[in-house]
Coordinates of C-alpha atoms in Angstrom, one line a residue:
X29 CA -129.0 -97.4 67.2
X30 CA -125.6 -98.8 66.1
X31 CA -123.2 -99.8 68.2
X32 CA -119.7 -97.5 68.1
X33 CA -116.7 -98.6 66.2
X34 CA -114.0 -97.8 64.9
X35 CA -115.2 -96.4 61.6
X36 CA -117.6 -94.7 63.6
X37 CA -116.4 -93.9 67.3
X38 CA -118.7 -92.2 69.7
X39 CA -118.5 -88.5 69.1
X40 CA -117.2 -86.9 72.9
X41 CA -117.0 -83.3 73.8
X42 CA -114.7 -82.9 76.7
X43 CA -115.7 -79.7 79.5
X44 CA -113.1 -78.9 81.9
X45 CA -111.4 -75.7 83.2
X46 CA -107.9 -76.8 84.2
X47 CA -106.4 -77.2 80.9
X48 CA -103.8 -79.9 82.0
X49 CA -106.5 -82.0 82.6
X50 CA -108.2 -81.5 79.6
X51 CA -105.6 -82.7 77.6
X52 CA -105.1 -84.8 79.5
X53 CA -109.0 -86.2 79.1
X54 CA -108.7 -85.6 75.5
X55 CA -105.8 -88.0 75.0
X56 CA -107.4 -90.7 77.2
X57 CA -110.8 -90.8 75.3
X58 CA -109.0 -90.4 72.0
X59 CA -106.8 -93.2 73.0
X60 CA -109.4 -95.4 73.2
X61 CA -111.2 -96.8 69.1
X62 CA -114.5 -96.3 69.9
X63 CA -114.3 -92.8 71.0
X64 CA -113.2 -89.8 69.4
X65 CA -113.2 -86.5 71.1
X66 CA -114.4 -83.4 68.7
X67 CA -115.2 -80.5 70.6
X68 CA -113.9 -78.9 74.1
X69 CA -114.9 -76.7 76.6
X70 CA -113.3 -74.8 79.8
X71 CA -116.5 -73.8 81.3
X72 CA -120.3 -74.3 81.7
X73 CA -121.0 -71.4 79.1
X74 CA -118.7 -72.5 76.8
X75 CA -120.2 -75.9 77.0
X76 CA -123.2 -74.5 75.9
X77 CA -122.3 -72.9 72.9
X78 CA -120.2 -74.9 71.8
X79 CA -122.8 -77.7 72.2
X80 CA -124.9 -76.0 70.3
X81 CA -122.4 -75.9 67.2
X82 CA -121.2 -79.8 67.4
X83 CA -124.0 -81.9 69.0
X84 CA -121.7 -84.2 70.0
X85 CA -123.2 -88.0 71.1
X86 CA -121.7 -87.6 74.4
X87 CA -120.5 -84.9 77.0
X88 CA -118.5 -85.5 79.3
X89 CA -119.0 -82.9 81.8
X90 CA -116.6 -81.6 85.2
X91 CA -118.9 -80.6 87.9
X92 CA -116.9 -77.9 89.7
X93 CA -116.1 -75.4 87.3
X94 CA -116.2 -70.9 88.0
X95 CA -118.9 -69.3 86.8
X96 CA -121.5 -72.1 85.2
X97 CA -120.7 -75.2 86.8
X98 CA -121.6 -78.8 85.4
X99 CA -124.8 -79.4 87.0
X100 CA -126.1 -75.7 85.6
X101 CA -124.4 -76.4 82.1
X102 CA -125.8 -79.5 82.2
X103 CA -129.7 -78.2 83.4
X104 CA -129.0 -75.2 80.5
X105 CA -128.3 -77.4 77.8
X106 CA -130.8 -80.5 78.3
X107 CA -133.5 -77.7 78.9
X108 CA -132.4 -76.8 74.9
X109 CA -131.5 -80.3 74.0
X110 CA -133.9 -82.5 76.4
X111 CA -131.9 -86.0 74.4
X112 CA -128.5 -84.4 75.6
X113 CA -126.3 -87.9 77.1
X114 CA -124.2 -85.8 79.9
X115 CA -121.6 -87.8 81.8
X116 CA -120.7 -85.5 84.5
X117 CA -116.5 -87.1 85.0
X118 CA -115.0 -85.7 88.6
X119 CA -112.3 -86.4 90.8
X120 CA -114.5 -86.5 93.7
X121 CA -117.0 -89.4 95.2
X122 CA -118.4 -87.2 96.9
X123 CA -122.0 -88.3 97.5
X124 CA -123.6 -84.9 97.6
X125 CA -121.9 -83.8 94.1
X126 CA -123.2 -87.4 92.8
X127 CA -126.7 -86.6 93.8
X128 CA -126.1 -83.1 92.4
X129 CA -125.1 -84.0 89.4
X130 CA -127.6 -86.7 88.7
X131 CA -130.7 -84.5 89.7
X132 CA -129.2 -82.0 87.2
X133 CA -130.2 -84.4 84.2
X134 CA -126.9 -86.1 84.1
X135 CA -127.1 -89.7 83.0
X136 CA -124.4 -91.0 84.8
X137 CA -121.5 -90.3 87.2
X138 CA -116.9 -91.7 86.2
X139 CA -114.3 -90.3 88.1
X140 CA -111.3 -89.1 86.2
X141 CA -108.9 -91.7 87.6
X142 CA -111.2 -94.2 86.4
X143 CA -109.6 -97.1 83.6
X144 CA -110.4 -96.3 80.3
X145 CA -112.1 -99.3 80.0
X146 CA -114.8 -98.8 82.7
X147 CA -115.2 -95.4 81.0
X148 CA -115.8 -96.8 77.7
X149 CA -118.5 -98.6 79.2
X150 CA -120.3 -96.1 81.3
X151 CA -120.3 -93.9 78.1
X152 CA -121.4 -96.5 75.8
X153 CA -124.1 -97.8 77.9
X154 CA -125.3 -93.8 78.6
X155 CA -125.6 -93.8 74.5
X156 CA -127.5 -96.8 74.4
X157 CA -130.3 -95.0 76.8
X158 CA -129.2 -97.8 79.7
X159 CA -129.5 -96.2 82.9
X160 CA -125.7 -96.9 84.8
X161 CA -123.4 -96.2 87.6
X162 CA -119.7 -97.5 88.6
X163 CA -120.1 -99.5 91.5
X164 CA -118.3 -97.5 93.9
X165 CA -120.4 -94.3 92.5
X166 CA -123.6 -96.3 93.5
X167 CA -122.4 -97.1 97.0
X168 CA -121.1 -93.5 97.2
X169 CA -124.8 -92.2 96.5
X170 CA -127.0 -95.2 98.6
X171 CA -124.9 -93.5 101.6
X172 CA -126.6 -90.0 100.8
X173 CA -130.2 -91.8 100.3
X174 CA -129.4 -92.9 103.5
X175 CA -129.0 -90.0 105.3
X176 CA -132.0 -87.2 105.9
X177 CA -131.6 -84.0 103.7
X178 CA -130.1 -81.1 104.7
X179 CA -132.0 -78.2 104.5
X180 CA -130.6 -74.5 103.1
X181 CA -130.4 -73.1 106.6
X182 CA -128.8 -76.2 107.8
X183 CA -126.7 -75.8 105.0
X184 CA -125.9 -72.0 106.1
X185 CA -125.1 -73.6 109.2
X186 CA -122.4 -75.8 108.1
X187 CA -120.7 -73.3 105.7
X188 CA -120.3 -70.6 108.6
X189 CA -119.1 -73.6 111.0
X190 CA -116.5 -74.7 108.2
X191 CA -115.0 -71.1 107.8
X192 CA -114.7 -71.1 112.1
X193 CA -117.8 -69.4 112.7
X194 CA -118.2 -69.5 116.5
X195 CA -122.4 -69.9 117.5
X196 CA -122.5 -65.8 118.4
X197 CA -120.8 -65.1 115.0
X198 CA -123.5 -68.0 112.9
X199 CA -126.7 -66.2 114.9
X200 CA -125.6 -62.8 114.6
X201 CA -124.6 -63.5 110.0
X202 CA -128.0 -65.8 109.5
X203 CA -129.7 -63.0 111.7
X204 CA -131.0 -65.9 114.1
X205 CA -130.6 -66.3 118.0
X206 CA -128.1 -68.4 119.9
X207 CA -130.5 -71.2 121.0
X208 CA -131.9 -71.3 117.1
X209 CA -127.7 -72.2 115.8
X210 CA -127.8 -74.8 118.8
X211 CA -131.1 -76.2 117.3
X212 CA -129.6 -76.4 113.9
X213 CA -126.3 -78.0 114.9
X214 CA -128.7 -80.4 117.4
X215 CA -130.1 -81.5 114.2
X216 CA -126.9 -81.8 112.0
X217 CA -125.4 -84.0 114.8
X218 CA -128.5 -85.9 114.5
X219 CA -128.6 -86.0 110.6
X220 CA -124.8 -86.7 110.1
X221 CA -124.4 -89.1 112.9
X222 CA -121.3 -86.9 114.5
X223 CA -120.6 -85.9 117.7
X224 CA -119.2 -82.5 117.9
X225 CA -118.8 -79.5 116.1
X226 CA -115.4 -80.3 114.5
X227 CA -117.2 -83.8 113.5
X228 CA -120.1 -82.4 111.4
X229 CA -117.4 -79.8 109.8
X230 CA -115.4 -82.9 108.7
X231 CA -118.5 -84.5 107.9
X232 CA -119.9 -82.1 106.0
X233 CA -117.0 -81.7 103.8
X234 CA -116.1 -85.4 103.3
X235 CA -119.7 -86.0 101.6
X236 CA -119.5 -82.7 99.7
X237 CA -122.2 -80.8 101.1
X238 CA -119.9 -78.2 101.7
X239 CA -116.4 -77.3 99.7
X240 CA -113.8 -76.2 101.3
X241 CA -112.3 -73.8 98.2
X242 CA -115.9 -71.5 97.9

């Protein structure tokens, strides 16, 4: 495989639904020689086709998006395309959406604030077939290997707590008793290493098991 240049830059597609960042995306990885962006996309569906019609070298992929989000456009279009190189690029370090992402077939994980340099290298290294995160996306991630999974109930749990659920109101919408919600959030405290309710709601949202805008 040869290495990108300037007479023949890395071909990029760019997915993104906030168009001001696209550009702006598109103007970053275009300022750079060995890249070139050829394709775009606003949404996980879109991504797909419009994979389908450029094959670019590299994606570069937003996570959070309505409708088909990166990690399902990303499952959707390496189950077509199992060589796909998918760069999921967020503005969150959140560790949960890192190990989302990754365990959707992504190869690696930039953040958008990222030098274009460091991009450059992430995305060169992902064509290469080299398996590579930034630094502070690895750190981000050994925290989540560090803590014990959350289940979906638990999960359930947290999302009800972060909209102000009270325990009578999580038991009574997850069809469970009282003492069952205590058990769970016994278990969170446990899990996430809080205190408190208004802890593990913090928590829970600062690692990204749980966003605040669904």
């Amino acid at each position: 495989m040869s290495s990108p240049n300037a007479e023949h830059p890395l071909k990029v597609m760019i997915v993104d639904d906030h168009p001001p960042m696209r550009m702006g995306l598109i103007a970053l990885i275009n300022s750079h020689p060995r890249m070139s962006v050829i394709a775009e996309a606003a949404d996980g569906e879109e991504a797909f086709e419009v994979y389908e019609d450029v094959l670019p070298d590299i994606v570069l992929m937003d996570l959070r998006m309505p409708g088909m989000g990166g990690a399902e456009a990303t499952l959707a279009i390496r189950k077509r395309y199992p060589d796909a190189k998918i760069v999921v690029i967020s503005t969150y370090d959140w560790d949960e959406d890192i190990h989302r992402a990754l365990q959707s077939g992504a190869a690696s994980y930039i953040l958008k604030d990222m030098p274009i340099e460091d991009i450059a290298e992430t995305v060169e290294a992902v064509y290469k077939g080299e398996a590579t995160l930034p630094t502070t996306v690895a750190k981000r991630l050994a925290e989540r290997e560090r803590r014990e999974p959350i289940t979906d109930r638990e999960r359930e749990v947290l999302e009800a707590l972060v909209k102000g659920r009270s325990n009578k109101e999580i038991a009574r919408d997850l069809s469970i008793s009282d003492e069952t919600v205590k058990s769970h959030f016994k278990t969170l405290f446990a899990k996430l290493q809080v205190r408190d309710r208004t802890e593990a709601a913090i928590s829970a949202i600062r690692h990204g098991i749980i966003h605040i805008d669904e």
